[in-house]
Amino acid sequence: MMLEIEDVSKVYGTGCSDCLELTGNRHGRAICPRCRSVVAVNRVNLQVGANLVLGVVGESGSGKSTLLKLIYRELKTSAGSIYFQADFPDGRKRLNLMELAYRELSIIRNTHMSMIYQDVRRGLNFLFSAGGNIAEKIIAAGERKYDAVREQVLQFSEKIDIPTERVDEYPETFSGGQQQRIQIAKALASSPRLLLLDEPTTGLDVSVQARILDLVKVLHREMGFTMIVVSHDLGVIKHLTDLTVVMKNGSIVEQGLTDQILEDPQHAYTQLLVSSIL
Amino acid sequence: MQRQEQDRELKLEVEGLQKSFRLHNRGGIQVSGFRDIAFKVKKHHFLALCGPSGAGKSSILKTIYRTYLPGAGQMHLYREDGDIIDLACCSEAEVLRQRREEISIVTQFLKILPRVTALEVAAAPLIEKGRPANQAHREAADLLSFLGIRRNLFNLSPLTFSGGEQQRINIARAVIAPRPLILLDEPTASLDPESVQKVLFLLQTLKKRHIAMIGIFHDRNIREQISDDVYEVRAAS
């Protein structure tokens, strides 16, 4: 398995010995009644194979974005391990993301995994040009020759349909949809093995959304990487993913093939979610 | 020895298959889909499922494809490489592999994105198999022409087409690079007689290529023309 999430929990607050037991979907709450800590992610177990696309759905506060942040190690887990399998620069084949030193983590983020944010300002540096943003990632991944970097920047901007003569302009001169496409190019410029997307099209109008999802799909087919998409929009999930995980109150309530989740949902909450599609 | 001989001919063996739906938001009532389903399909054979509307024929196809989770039973798939896999209990990753390599489904309605042209839809399975795009497009164009789709429609989205045209696009997509097992849910329901004959011709050629098929036809006359076996699905009570 490319990614193995083992018994991962994230507790905000002081925490007590009963937090995990007293919260989660079974109890219908994410706040521990004893110590008032918030259990954002509660003993999640998940495995994702190479090149597959996994969707994570659930309402606001279900813990889906927190789970993604734990994988990217923007946050540290309170308990549990997340194993990442790939050919790493130091010769290792499998490592626990939770045990990485900051230096190692930044290398992995420059070479093996990337995150795409809903808010482009978190993914793009607005003080650099569009091309500069893409170049930054290519350089961080190890390319040092100017001509080669420039060549790849132009290739990527063509791929994401940004006119090559505009690559030296700053992100704010582009439209919201274009900015998101530049963020995608930047994230993929290091050819990562794992791409994490947090509500990648939320807030964009539908025509722009469709174009971005199509682009992500084409790039996934061409480049081959594992993808985890967090979205509250079942349309996005249906369009992009092979497998889906449904979360509520920090725990996974159901997981399966995406078409099965949508057409034969087993859990009461998933049935409610599916029956709420417009 | 003879038993082995028989096994080599087998493509899918379904036993004791059962499915019911629990509707949690309707007070947890249980709706029966189908029960005690058992049949075998041989390579190069066409098995027709028949029975009244609501007996669960389409649900059986969806369960084999694992869009529906089976409640009980086995569905042994005899893969082309000799491996045997129980579709009823294998992992999701295994199911995805079977969908890439072994099984495809033709549903009653074309489910595609509105931004893809007819030619691209039909050519996609060939490109997935590694055929160069222009060659795949040429083969797709030939197939669509055979099925009576006018050339000036090739570069439009099939979602703008008539029901019968959509259905032919759907069939083209399934037969252009056929998987060893094809599930067909009323593939000719909205076709004129001439198109029906063309589709049946395509399905006959698939049989000669050792492709196994399970299909639902409401028209008895069409069913008799193509099927080698018939399995009667009784309404679950």
Short mmCIF file of C-alpha atoms in Angstrom, two decimals:
data_model
loop_
_atom_site.label_atom_id
_atom_site.label_comp_id
_atom_site.label_asym_id
_atom_site.label_seq_id
_atom_site.Cartn_x
_atom_site.Cartn_y
_atom_site.Cartn_z
CA MET A 1 0.00 0.00 0.00
CA MET A 2 1.19 3.45 -0.90
CA LEU A 3 -0.32 5.06 2.19
CA GLU A 4 -1.26 3.31 5.42
CA ILE A 5 -3.06 5.25 8.11
CA GLU A 6 -3.04 3.29 11.34
CA ASP A 7 -5.25 4.18 14.28
CA VAL A 8 -4.78 7.89 13.79
CA SER A 9 -6.38 10.34 16.21
CA LYS A 10 -6.16 14.09 16.70
CA VAL A 11 -7.37 15.66 19.91
CA TYR A 12 -7.53 19.43 20.50
CA GLY A 13 -7.45 20.27 24.19
CA THR A 14 -6.00 18.70 27.26
CA GLY A 15 -7.42 15.27 26.47
CA CYS A 16 -8.16 12.51 28.93
CA SER A 17 -7.97 8.74 28.91
CA ASP A 18 -11.60 8.39 27.82
CA CYS A 19 -11.72 10.97 25.00
CA LEU A 20 -11.59 8.47 22.14
CA GLU A 21 -14.04 6.07 23.76
CA LEU A 22 -16.65 8.67 24.55
CA THR A 23 -16.70 10.41 21.15
CA GLY A 24 -16.96 9.46 17.50
CA ASN A 25 -19.85 8.57 15.31
CA ARG A 26 -21.14 5.88 17.69
CA HIS A 27 -21.88 8.54 20.27
CA GLY A 28 -22.88 11.23 17.80
CA ARG A 29 -20.42 13.78 19.17
CA ALA A 30 -16.83 14.94 18.74
CA ILE A 31 -16.48 16.70 22.11
CA CYS A 32 -15.42 14.61 25.05
CA PRO A 33 -18.10 14.93 27.78
CA ARG A 34 -15.49 14.42 30.50
CA CYS A 35 -12.68 16.85 29.60
CA ARG A 36 -14.36 18.96 26.86
CA SER A 37 -11.55 18.28 24.38
CA VAL A 38 -12.42 18.20 20.69
CA VAL A 39 -11.65 14.88 19.02
CA ALA A 40 -11.26 15.97 15.38
CA VAL A 41 -10.07 12.58 14.12
CA ASN A 42 -10.92 9.43 16.03
CA ARG A 43 -8.95 6.20 15.44
CA VAL A 44 -9.01 6.31 11.66
CA ASN A 45 -7.64 3.35 9.73
CA LEU A 46 -7.23 3.66 6.00
CA GLN A 47 -5.14 2.22 3.21
CA VAL A 48 -4.67 3.69 -0.24
CA GLY A 49 -3.02 1.83 -3.12
CA ALA A 50 -0.72 3.40 -5.70
CA ASN A 51 -2.33 5.51 -8.43
CA LEU A 52 -5.78 5.28 -6.88
CA VAL A 53 -7.97 8.29 -6.22
CA LEU A 54 -9.61 8.45 -2.81
CA GLY A 55 -12.36 10.88 -1.90
CA VAL A 56 -13.12 11.97 1.66
CA VAL A 57 -16.62 13.36 2.22
CA GLY A 58 -18.51 14.56 5.24
CA GLU A 59 -20.10 17.65 6.70
CA SER A 60 -18.19 20.60 8.16
CA GLY A 61 -16.49 19.49 11.35
CA SER A 62 -16.42 15.83 10.40
CA GLY A 63 -12.62 15.83 10.52
CA LYS A 64 -11.96 15.37 6.81
CA SER A 65 -9.64 18.38 6.39
CA THR A 66 -7.85 17.60 9.64
CA LEU A 67 -7.15 14.10 8.32
CA LEU A 68 -5.62 15.62 5.19
CA LYS A 69 -3.49 17.99 7.24
CA LEU A 70 -2.24 15.07 9.33
CA ILE A 71 -1.15 13.27 6.18
CA TYR A 72 0.68 16.38 4.93
CA ARG A 73 1.98 16.75 8.48
CA GLU A 74 0.79 20.28 8.87
CA LEU A 75 -0.47 18.84 12.13
CA LYS A 76 0.92 16.11 14.32
CA THR A 77 -1.24 13.18 15.32
CA SER A 78 -2.17 12.69 18.98
CA ALA A 79 -1.89 8.96 18.39
CA GLY A 80 -1.26 6.59 15.51
CA SER A 81 1.04 6.35 12.51
CA ILE A 82 0.91 7.28 8.85
CA TYR A 83 3.19 5.21 6.63
CA PHE A 84 4.21 6.40 3.18
CA GLN A 85 5.73 3.95 0.72
CA ALA A 86 7.96 5.15 -2.13
CA ASP A 87 11.59 5.28 -3.22
CA PHE A 88 12.96 7.97 -0.97
CA PRO A 89 16.24 9.84 -1.62
CA ASP A 90 17.98 8.25 1.37
CA GLY A 91 17.20 4.73 0.11
CA ARG A 92 14.32 4.04 2.45
CA LYS A 93 11.17 2.47 0.99
CA ARG A 94 8.69 3.15 3.73
CA LEU A 95 8.59 5.80 6.39
CA ASN A 96 6.35 7.01 9.14
CA LEU A 97 5.46 10.61 8.36
CA MET A 98 4.91 11.30 12.04
CA GLU A 99 8.52 10.50 12.90
CA LEU A 100 10.17 12.72 10.29
CA ALA A 101 12.47 15.54 11.39
CA TYR A 102 11.53 18.91 9.86
CA ARG A 103 14.42 18.78 7.38
CA GLU A 104 13.34 15.36 6.15
CA LEU A 105 9.75 16.49 5.98
CA SER A 106 10.60 19.46 3.79
CA ILE A 107 12.52 17.17 1.42
CA ILE A 108 9.55 14.80 1.18
CA ARG A 109 7.21 17.73 0.49
CA ASN A 110 9.50 18.92 -2.28
CA THR A 111 9.83 15.57 -3.93
CA HIS A 112 7.07 13.13 -2.97
CA MET A 113 3.90 14.83 -1.83
CA SER A 114 2.10 18.03 -2.61
CA MET A 115 -0.98 19.78 -1.27
CA ILE A 116 -3.49 21.87 -3.19
CA TYR A 117 -5.48 24.30 -1.05
CA GLN A 118 -8.89 25.82 -1.55
CA ASP A 119 -7.30 29.19 -0.77
CA VAL A 120 -4.69 29.75 -3.50
CA ARG A 121 -2.82 32.18 -1.27
CA ARG A 122 -1.74 29.25 0.87
CA GLY A 123 -0.30 27.37 -2.09
CA LEU A 124 1.10 30.23 -4.16
CA ASN A 125 3.60 32.90 -3.24
CA PHE A 126 2.05 36.14 -4.50
CA LEU A 127 5.42 37.92 -4.44
CA PHE A 128 6.71 35.57 -7.16
CA SER A 129 5.50 35.45 -10.76
CA ALA A 130 3.33 32.51 -11.87
CA GLY A 131 6.38 30.96 -13.53
CA GLY A 132 8.48 31.73 -10.47
CA ASN A 133 6.09 29.76 -8.30
CA ILE A 134 6.31 26.75 -10.59
CA ALA A 135 10.09 27.14 -10.87
CA GLU A 136 10.47 27.24 -7.09
CA LYS A 137 9.09 23.73 -6.84
CA ILE A 138 11.16 22.41 -9.77
CA ILE A 139 14.32 23.82 -8.18
CA ALA A 140 13.41 22.46 -4.76
CA ALA A 141 12.94 19.03 -6.34
CA GLY A 142 16.59 19.14 -7.45
CA GLU A 143 16.84 20.76 -10.91
CA ARG A 144 19.59 23.39 -10.92
CA LYS A 145 20.11 24.41 -14.57
CA TYR A 146 18.31 27.62 -15.50
CA ASP A 147 17.45 26.54 -19.04
CA ALA A 148 15.99 23.24 -17.88
CA VAL A 149 13.90 24.94 -15.20
CA ARG A 150 12.62 27.53 -17.67
CA GLU A 151 11.81 24.82 -20.22
CA GLN A 152 9.79 22.84 -17.65
CA VAL A 153 7.95 25.96 -16.49
CA LEU A 154 6.86 26.66 -20.05
CA GLN A 155 5.81 23.02 -20.51
CA PHE A 156 3.73 23.09 -17.36
CA SER A 157 2.06 26.39 -18.20
CA GLU A 158 1.06 24.91 -21.55
CA LYS A 159 -0.33 21.84 -19.80
CA ILE A 160 -2.53 23.94 -17.55
CA ASP A 161 -3.57 26.22 -20.40
CA ILE A 162 -1.88 29.40 -19.19
CA PRO A 163 -0.51 31.38 -22.17
CA THR A 164 3.28 30.99 -22.07
CA GLU A 165 3.77 34.70 -22.74
CA ARG A 166 2.03 35.42 -19.42
CA VAL A 167 4.13 33.18 -17.14
CA ASP A 168 6.18 36.12 -15.86
CA GLU A 169 3.15 37.97 -14.57
CA TYR A 170 2.18 37.90 -10.89
CA PRO A 171 -0.60 35.65 -9.58
CA GLU A 172 -2.98 38.54 -8.78
CA THR A 173 -3.19 39.46 -12.47
CA PHE A 174 -4.82 36.07 -13.18
CA SER A 175 -8.45 35.06 -12.64
CA GLY A 176 -9.45 32.80 -9.73
CA GLY A 177 -9.67 29.75 -11.99
CA GLN A 178 -6.29 30.50 -13.55
CA GLN A 179 -4.72 30.97 -10.12
CA GLN A 180 -6.02 27.58 -9.09
CA ARG A 181 -4.54 26.05 -12.25
CA ILE A 182 -1.18 27.68 -11.46
CA GLN A 183 -1.33 26.19 -7.98
CA ILE A 184 -1.96 22.78 -9.53
CA ALA A 185 1.03 23.21 -11.85
CA LYS A 186 3.21 24.19 -8.91
CA ALA A 187 2.08 21.20 -6.87
CA LEU A 188 2.76 18.79 -9.72
CA ALA A 189 6.02 20.38 -10.90
CA SER A 190 8.02 18.06 -8.63
CA SER A 191 6.21 14.96 -10.02
CA PRO A 192 4.96 13.91 -6.57
CA ARG A 193 3.75 10.39 -5.82
CA LEU A 194 0.96 11.68 -3.61
CA LEU A 195 -1.27 14.67 -4.28
CA LEU A 196 -3.57 15.99 -1.55
CA LEU A 197 -6.44 18.28 -2.52
CA ASP A 198 -8.45 20.20 0.07
CA GLU A 199 -11.73 21.44 -1.46
CA PRO A 200 -9.90 22.29 -4.71
CA THR A 201 -12.85 23.89 -6.49
CA THR A 202 -15.04 25.18 -3.65
CA GLY A 203 -15.94 28.80 -4.25
CA LEU A 204 -15.27 28.74 -7.99
CA ASP A 205 -18.13 29.05 -10.44
CA VAL A 206 -19.29 25.80 -12.05
CA SER A 207 -17.75 26.26 -15.49
CA VAL A 208 -14.36 27.00 -13.96
CA GLN A 209 -14.83 24.10 -11.54
CA ALA A 210 -15.50 21.64 -14.37
CA ARG A 211 -12.42 22.80 -16.24
CA ILE A 212 -10.18 22.38 -13.21
CA LEU A 213 -11.51 18.91 -12.39
CA ASP A 214 -11.02 17.85 -16.03
CA LEU A 215 -7.46 19.17 -15.87
CA VAL A 216 -6.71 17.26 -12.66
CA LYS A 217 -8.10 14.10 -14.25
CA VAL A 218 -5.98 14.44 -17.38
CA LEU A 219 -2.83 15.14 -15.36
CA HIS A 220 -3.55 12.14 -13.15
CA ARG A 221 -3.84 9.90 -16.19
CA GLU A 222 -0.70 11.33 -17.82
CA MET A 223 1.58 11.55 -14.78
CA GLY A 224 0.29 8.77 -12.53
CA PHE A 225 0.12 9.60 -8.81
CA THR A 226 -2.04 8.75 -5.82
CA MET A 227 -4.63 11.37 -5.01
CA ILE A 228 -6.71 12.15 -1.94
CA VAL A 229 -9.51 14.65 -2.48
CA VAL A 230 -11.40 16.20 0.40
CA SER A 231 -14.71 17.72 -0.61
CA HIS A 232 -18.18 18.23 0.72
CA ASP A 233 -19.41 18.15 -2.89
CA LEU A 234 -20.47 14.66 -3.96
CA GLY A 235 -20.35 15.82 -7.60
CA VAL A 236 -16.61 16.44 -7.29
CA ILE A 237 -16.15 13.07 -5.58
CA LYS A 238 -18.13 11.25 -8.25
CA HIS A 239 -16.16 12.94 -11.02
CA LEU A 240 -12.67 12.32 -9.64
CA THR A 241 -12.48 9.32 -7.35
CA ASP A 242 -12.38 5.51 -7.41
CA LEU A 243 -12.89 5.05 -3.68
CA THR A 244 -14.73 7.09 -1.10
CA VAL A 245 -14.55 7.43 2.66
CA VAL A 246 -17.44 9.01 4.55
CA MET A 247 -16.59 10.74 7.83
CA LYS A 248 -18.71 11.99 10.66
CA ASN A 249 -17.74 13.20 14.14
CA GLY A 250 -14.12 12.35 13.46
CA SER A 251 -14.63 8.73 12.52
CA ILE A 252 -15.08 6.84 9.29
CA VAL A 253 -18.68 5.68 9.02
CA GLU A 254 -18.39 3.97 5.67
CA GLN A 255 -15.89 3.31 2.90
CA GLY A 256 -16.15 1.65 -0.47
CA LEU A 257 -16.12 2.03 -4.24
CA THR A 258 -17.38 5.48 -5.12
CA ASP A 259 -20.24 4.20 -7.31
CA GLN A 260 -21.26 1.82 -4.52
CA ILE A 261 -21.25 4.60 -1.92
CA LEU A 262 -23.45 6.71 -4.19
CA GLU A 263 -25.84 3.99 -5.40
CA ASP A 264 -25.94 1.54 -2.50
CA PRO A 265 -24.96 3.48 0.63
CA GLN A 266 -25.08 1.30 3.74
CA HIS A 267 -24.86 3.70 6.65
CA ALA A 268 -27.76 5.93 7.72
CA TYR A 269 -25.62 9.05 7.46
CA THR A 270 -24.38 8.19 3.95
CA GLN A 271 -27.96 7.52 2.86
CA LEU A 272 -28.94 10.95 4.15
CA LEU A 273 -25.96 12.54 2.38
CA VAL A 274 -26.73 10.84 -0.95
CA SER A 275 -30.43 11.64 -0.74
CA SER A 276 -29.52 15.30 -0.25
CA ILE A 277 -27.87 15.67 -3.68
CA LEU A 278 -29.64 18.37 -5.66
CA MET B 1 -10.15 -34.24 -16.40
CA GLN B 2 -13.57 -33.58 -17.80
CA ARG B 3 -14.36 -31.38 -14.83
CA GLN B 4 -11.22 -29.38 -15.58
CA GLU B 5 -12.28 -29.13 -19.20
CA GLN B 6 -15.57 -27.70 -18.04
CA ASP B 7 -13.89 -25.23 -15.71
CA ARG B 8 -11.77 -23.87 -18.47
CA GLU B 9 -14.93 -22.95 -20.32
CA LEU B 10 -16.45 -21.20 -17.32
CA LYS B 11 -16.38 -17.40 -16.97
CA LEU B 12 -18.65 -16.64 -14.05
CA GLU B 13 -20.35 -18.81 -11.46
CA VAL B 14 -22.96 -17.23 -9.21
CA GLU B 15 -24.28 -19.13 -6.18
CA GLY B 16 -26.79 -18.27 -3.47
CA LEU B 17 -26.63 -14.59 -4.33
CA GLN B 18 -28.88 -12.38 -2.30
CA LYS B 19 -29.41 -8.67 -1.87
CA SER B 20 -31.67 -6.51 0.22
CA PHE B 21 -31.67 -2.79 0.90
CA ARG B 22 -32.09 -1.27 4.33
CA LEU B 23 -33.52 2.24 4.19
CA HIS B 24 -32.41 3.97 7.37
CA ASN B 25 -34.20 7.20 6.60
CA ARG B 26 -37.50 5.38 6.08
CA GLY B 27 -37.64 3.89 9.53
CA GLY B 28 -35.08 1.22 8.75
CA ILE B 29 -37.36 -0.84 6.52
CA GLN B 30 -35.82 -3.68 4.56
CA VAL B 31 -36.53 -3.96 0.84
CA SER B 32 -35.71 -7.26 -0.81
CA GLY B 33 -33.76 -6.99 -4.06
CA PHE B 34 -33.39 -10.63 -5.07
CA ARG B 35 -32.55 -13.95 -3.43
CA ASP B 36 -31.24 -17.46 -4.16
CA ILE B 37 -29.74 -16.50 -7.48
CA ALA B 38 -27.51 -19.16 -9.05
CA PHE B 39 -26.22 -19.46 -12.60
CA LYS B 40 -23.14 -20.14 -14.67
CA VAL B 41 -21.90 -18.31 -17.71
CA LYS B 42 -19.48 -19.86 -20.15
CA LYS B 43 -16.96 -18.06 -22.28
CA HIS B 44 -18.46 -17.24 -25.71
CA HIS B 45 -21.95 -17.69 -24.29
CA PHE B 46 -24.74 -15.18 -23.85
CA LEU B 47 -26.89 -15.62 -20.76
CA ALA B 48 -30.17 -13.75 -20.77
CA LEU B 49 -31.82 -12.80 -17.49
CA CYS B 50 -35.58 -12.69 -17.76
CA GLY B 51 -38.48 -12.09 -15.43
CA PRO B 52 -41.05 -9.43 -14.63
CA SER B 53 -40.13 -5.79 -13.97
CA GLY B 54 -38.96 -5.37 -10.40
CA ALA B 55 -37.73 -8.97 -10.11
CA GLY B 56 -34.20 -7.64 -9.62
CA LYS B 57 -32.56 -8.29 -12.98
CA SER B 58 -30.74 -4.95 -13.18
CA SER B 59 -29.81 -5.24 -9.51
CA ILE B 60 -28.13 -8.58 -10.23
CA LEU B 61 -25.97 -6.96 -12.93
CA LYS B 62 -25.09 -4.08 -10.62
CA THR B 63 -24.18 -6.56 -7.89
CA ILE B 64 -21.86 -8.49 -10.21
CA TYR B 65 -20.22 -5.16 -11.08
CA ARG B 66 -20.15 -4.43 -7.31
CA THR B 67 -21.99 -1.11 -7.64
CA TYR B 68 -24.29 -2.91 -5.20
CA LEU B 69 -22.86 -4.82 -2.27
CA PRO B 70 -24.10 -8.41 -2.17
CA GLY B 71 -25.87 -9.51 1.02
CA ALA B 72 -24.85 -13.15 0.74
CA GLY B 73 -23.53 -15.60 -1.81
CA GLN B 74 -20.57 -16.08 -4.12
CA MET B 75 -19.66 -14.77 -7.54
CA HIS B 76 -16.60 -16.57 -8.84
CA LEU B 77 -14.93 -14.90 -11.78
CA TYR B 78 -12.63 -17.13 -13.83
CA ARG B 79 -10.00 -14.69 -15.04
CA GLU B 80 -8.26 -15.02 -18.39
CA ASP B 81 -4.95 -15.60 -16.59
CA GLY B 82 -6.43 -18.61 -14.76
CA ASP B 83 -6.97 -16.98 -11.37
CA ILE B 84 -10.35 -17.34 -9.72
CA ILE B 85 -11.73 -14.39 -7.78
CA ASP B 86 -14.86 -14.17 -5.67
CA LEU B 87 -16.35 -10.82 -6.61
CA ALA B 88 -18.70 -11.05 -3.64
CA CYS B 89 -15.94 -10.65 -1.07
CA CYS B 90 -12.78 -9.38 -2.77
CA SER B 91 -11.34 -5.98 -1.83
CA GLU B 92 -12.31 -2.75 -3.56
CA ALA B 93 -8.86 -2.53 -5.13
CA GLU B 94 -9.43 -6.02 -6.60
CA VAL B 95 -12.80 -4.94 -7.97
CA LEU B 96 -11.18 -1.92 -9.63
CA ARG B 97 -8.63 -4.24 -11.24
CA GLN B 98 -11.40 -6.52 -12.58
CA ARG B 99 -13.15 -3.46 -14.01
CA ARG B 100 -9.96 -2.50 -15.83
CA GLU B 101 -9.15 -5.96 -17.08
CA GLU B 102 -12.15 -8.29 -17.03
CA ILE B 103 -15.63 -6.79 -16.68
CA SER B 104 -17.54 -3.95 -18.24
CA ILE B 105 -21.14 -2.89 -17.95
CA VAL B 106 -23.51 -1.24 -20.42
CA THR B 107 -26.22 0.56 -18.52
CA GLN B 108 -29.58 1.62 -19.89
CA PHE B 109 -28.56 5.22 -19.93
CA LEU B 110 -25.34 6.81 -21.05
CA LYS B 111 -23.53 8.28 -18.06
CA ILE B 112 -20.78 10.58 -19.29
CA LEU B 113 -19.61 14.13 -18.84
CA PRO B 114 -21.14 16.79 -21.07
CA ARG B 115 -17.75 18.01 -22.26
CA VAL B 116 -16.63 14.89 -24.14
CA THR B 117 -17.41 14.21 -27.79
CA ALA B 118 -19.02 11.04 -29.16
CA LEU B 119 -15.79 10.05 -30.87
CA GLU B 120 -13.78 10.50 -27.68
CA VAL B 121 -16.27 8.46 -25.67
CA ALA B 122 -16.11 5.58 -28.12
CA ALA B 123 -12.33 5.74 -28.54
CA ALA B 124 -11.47 6.05 -24.83
CA PRO B 125 -11.34 2.28 -24.03
CA LEU B 126 -8.88 1.75 -26.91
CA ILE B 127 -6.66 4.61 -25.78
CA GLU B 128 -6.73 3.19 -22.26
CA LYS B 129 -5.39 -0.04 -23.72
CA GLY B 130 -2.50 1.88 -25.21
CA ARG B 131 -3.67 2.42 -28.80
CA PRO B 132 -2.36 5.71 -30.33
CA ALA B 133 -5.07 8.37 -30.23
CA ASN B 134 -5.46 8.95 -33.98
CA GLN B 135 -5.73 5.22 -34.70
CA ALA B 136 -8.26 4.80 -31.88
CA HIS B 137 -10.30 7.69 -33.27
CA ARG B 138 -10.28 6.11 -36.73
CA GLU B 139 -11.52 2.77 -35.36
CA ALA B 140 -14.15 4.53 -33.26
CA ALA B 141 -15.35 6.47 -36.32
CA ASP B 142 -15.74 3.23 -38.30
CA LEU B 143 -17.72 1.62 -35.49
CA LEU B 144 -20.00 4.63 -35.02
CA SER B 145 -20.63 4.77 -38.77
CA PHE B 146 -21.52 1.08 -38.75
CA LEU B 147 -24.00 1.77 -35.96
CA GLY B 148 -25.61 4.48 -38.09
CA ILE B 149 -24.35 7.56 -36.23
CA ARG B 150 -24.01 10.45 -38.69
CA ARG B 151 -20.52 11.88 -39.13
CA ASN B 152 -21.55 15.41 -38.31
CA LEU B 153 -22.40 14.21 -34.78
CA PHE B 154 -18.96 12.75 -34.05
CA ASN B 155 -17.58 15.90 -32.52
CA LEU B 156 -20.61 16.75 -30.41
CA SER B 157 -21.45 15.62 -26.91
CA PRO B 158 -23.64 12.48 -26.99
CA LEU B 159 -25.74 14.04 -24.24
CA THR B 160 -27.29 16.21 -26.97
CA PHE B 161 -28.26 13.09 -28.95
CA SER B 162 -31.54 11.19 -29.07
CA GLY B 163 -32.09 8.25 -26.72
CA GLY B 164 -31.42 5.69 -29.44
CA GLU B 165 -28.23 7.44 -30.55
CA GLN B 166 -26.99 7.62 -26.97
CA GLN B 167 -27.61 3.94 -26.54
CA ARG B 168 -25.55 3.15 -29.63
CA ILE B 169 -22.66 5.27 -28.29
CA ASN B 170 -22.92 3.28 -25.07
CA ILE B 171 -22.69 0.00 -26.97
CA ALA B 172 -19.82 1.24 -29.12
CA ARG B 173 -17.89 2.02 -25.96
CA ALA B 174 -18.41 -1.51 -24.64
CA VAL B 175 -17.54 -3.44 -27.82
CA ILE B 176 -14.62 -1.42 -29.18
CA ALA B 177 -12.10 -2.98 -26.78
CA PRO B 178 -14.26 -5.63 -25.15
CA ARG B 179 -13.56 -7.04 -21.70
CA PRO B 180 -13.92 -10.83 -21.35
CA LEU B 181 -17.22 -10.41 -19.46
CA ILE B 182 -19.79 -7.82 -20.51
CA LEU B 183 -22.97 -7.03 -18.59
CA LEU B 184 -25.75 -5.51 -20.70
CA ASP B 185 -28.80 -3.87 -19.18
CA GLU B 186 -31.42 -3.50 -21.94
CA PRO B 187 -28.91 -2.38 -24.55
CA THR B 188 -31.50 -2.25 -27.34
CA ALA B 189 -34.49 -0.80 -25.47
CA SER B 190 -34.78 2.39 -27.51
CA LEU B 191 -33.42 1.26 -30.86
CA ASP B 192 -35.20 0.91 -34.20
CA PRO B 193 -35.28 -2.61 -35.72
CA GLU B 194 -32.43 -1.92 -38.13
CA SER B 195 -30.12 -0.70 -35.33
CA VAL B 196 -31.13 -3.69 -33.19
CA GLN B 197 -29.93 -6.04 -35.90
CA LYS B 198 -26.62 -4.20 -36.15
CA VAL B 199 -26.12 -4.41 -32.39
CA LEU B 200 -26.98 -8.12 -32.38
CA PHE B 201 -24.46 -8.62 -35.17
CA LEU B 202 -21.77 -6.94 -33.05
CA LEU B 203 -22.67 -9.07 -30.04
CA GLN B 204 -22.51 -12.24 -32.18
CA THR B 205 -18.97 -11.35 -33.29
CA LEU B 206 -18.03 -10.86 -29.62
CA LYS B 207 -19.17 -14.40 -28.86
CA LYS B 208 -16.81 -15.68 -31.53
CA ARG B 209 -14.02 -13.83 -29.70
CA HIS B 210 -14.75 -15.86 -26.53
CA ILE B 211 -16.43 -12.99 -24.74
CA ALA B 212 -19.04 -13.98 -22.15
CA MET B 213 -22.12 -11.80 -21.77
CA ILE B 214 -25.03 -11.46 -19.40
CA GLY B 215 -27.89 -9.37 -20.68
CA ILE B 216 -31.42 -8.21 -20.06
CA PHE B 217 -33.83 -7.86 -23.00
CA HIS B 218 -37.50 -7.22 -22.64
CA ASP B 219 -38.21 -8.12 -26.24
CA ARG B 220 -38.52 -11.89 -26.37
CA ASN B 221 -37.77 -12.03 -30.07
CA ILE B 222 -34.44 -10.20 -29.64
CA ARG B 223 -33.58 -12.34 -26.63
CA GLU B 224 -34.07 -15.54 -28.57
CA GLN B 225 -31.85 -14.35 -31.38
CA ILE B 226 -28.80 -13.79 -29.19
CA SER B 227 -29.00 -15.87 -26.02
CA ASP B 228 -27.55 -19.35 -25.48
CA ASP B 229 -29.10 -19.75 -22.03
CA VAL B 230 -31.93 -18.10 -20.19
CA TYR B 231 -32.13 -17.63 -16.43
CA GLU B 232 -35.50 -16.84 -14.94
CA VAL B 233 -35.41 -14.35 -12.06
CA ARG B 234 -38.44 -14.68 -9.80
CA ALA B 235 -39.71 -11.68 -7.92
CA ALA B 236 -38.44 -11.77 -4.35
CA SER B 237 -41.29 -11.56 -1.88
#
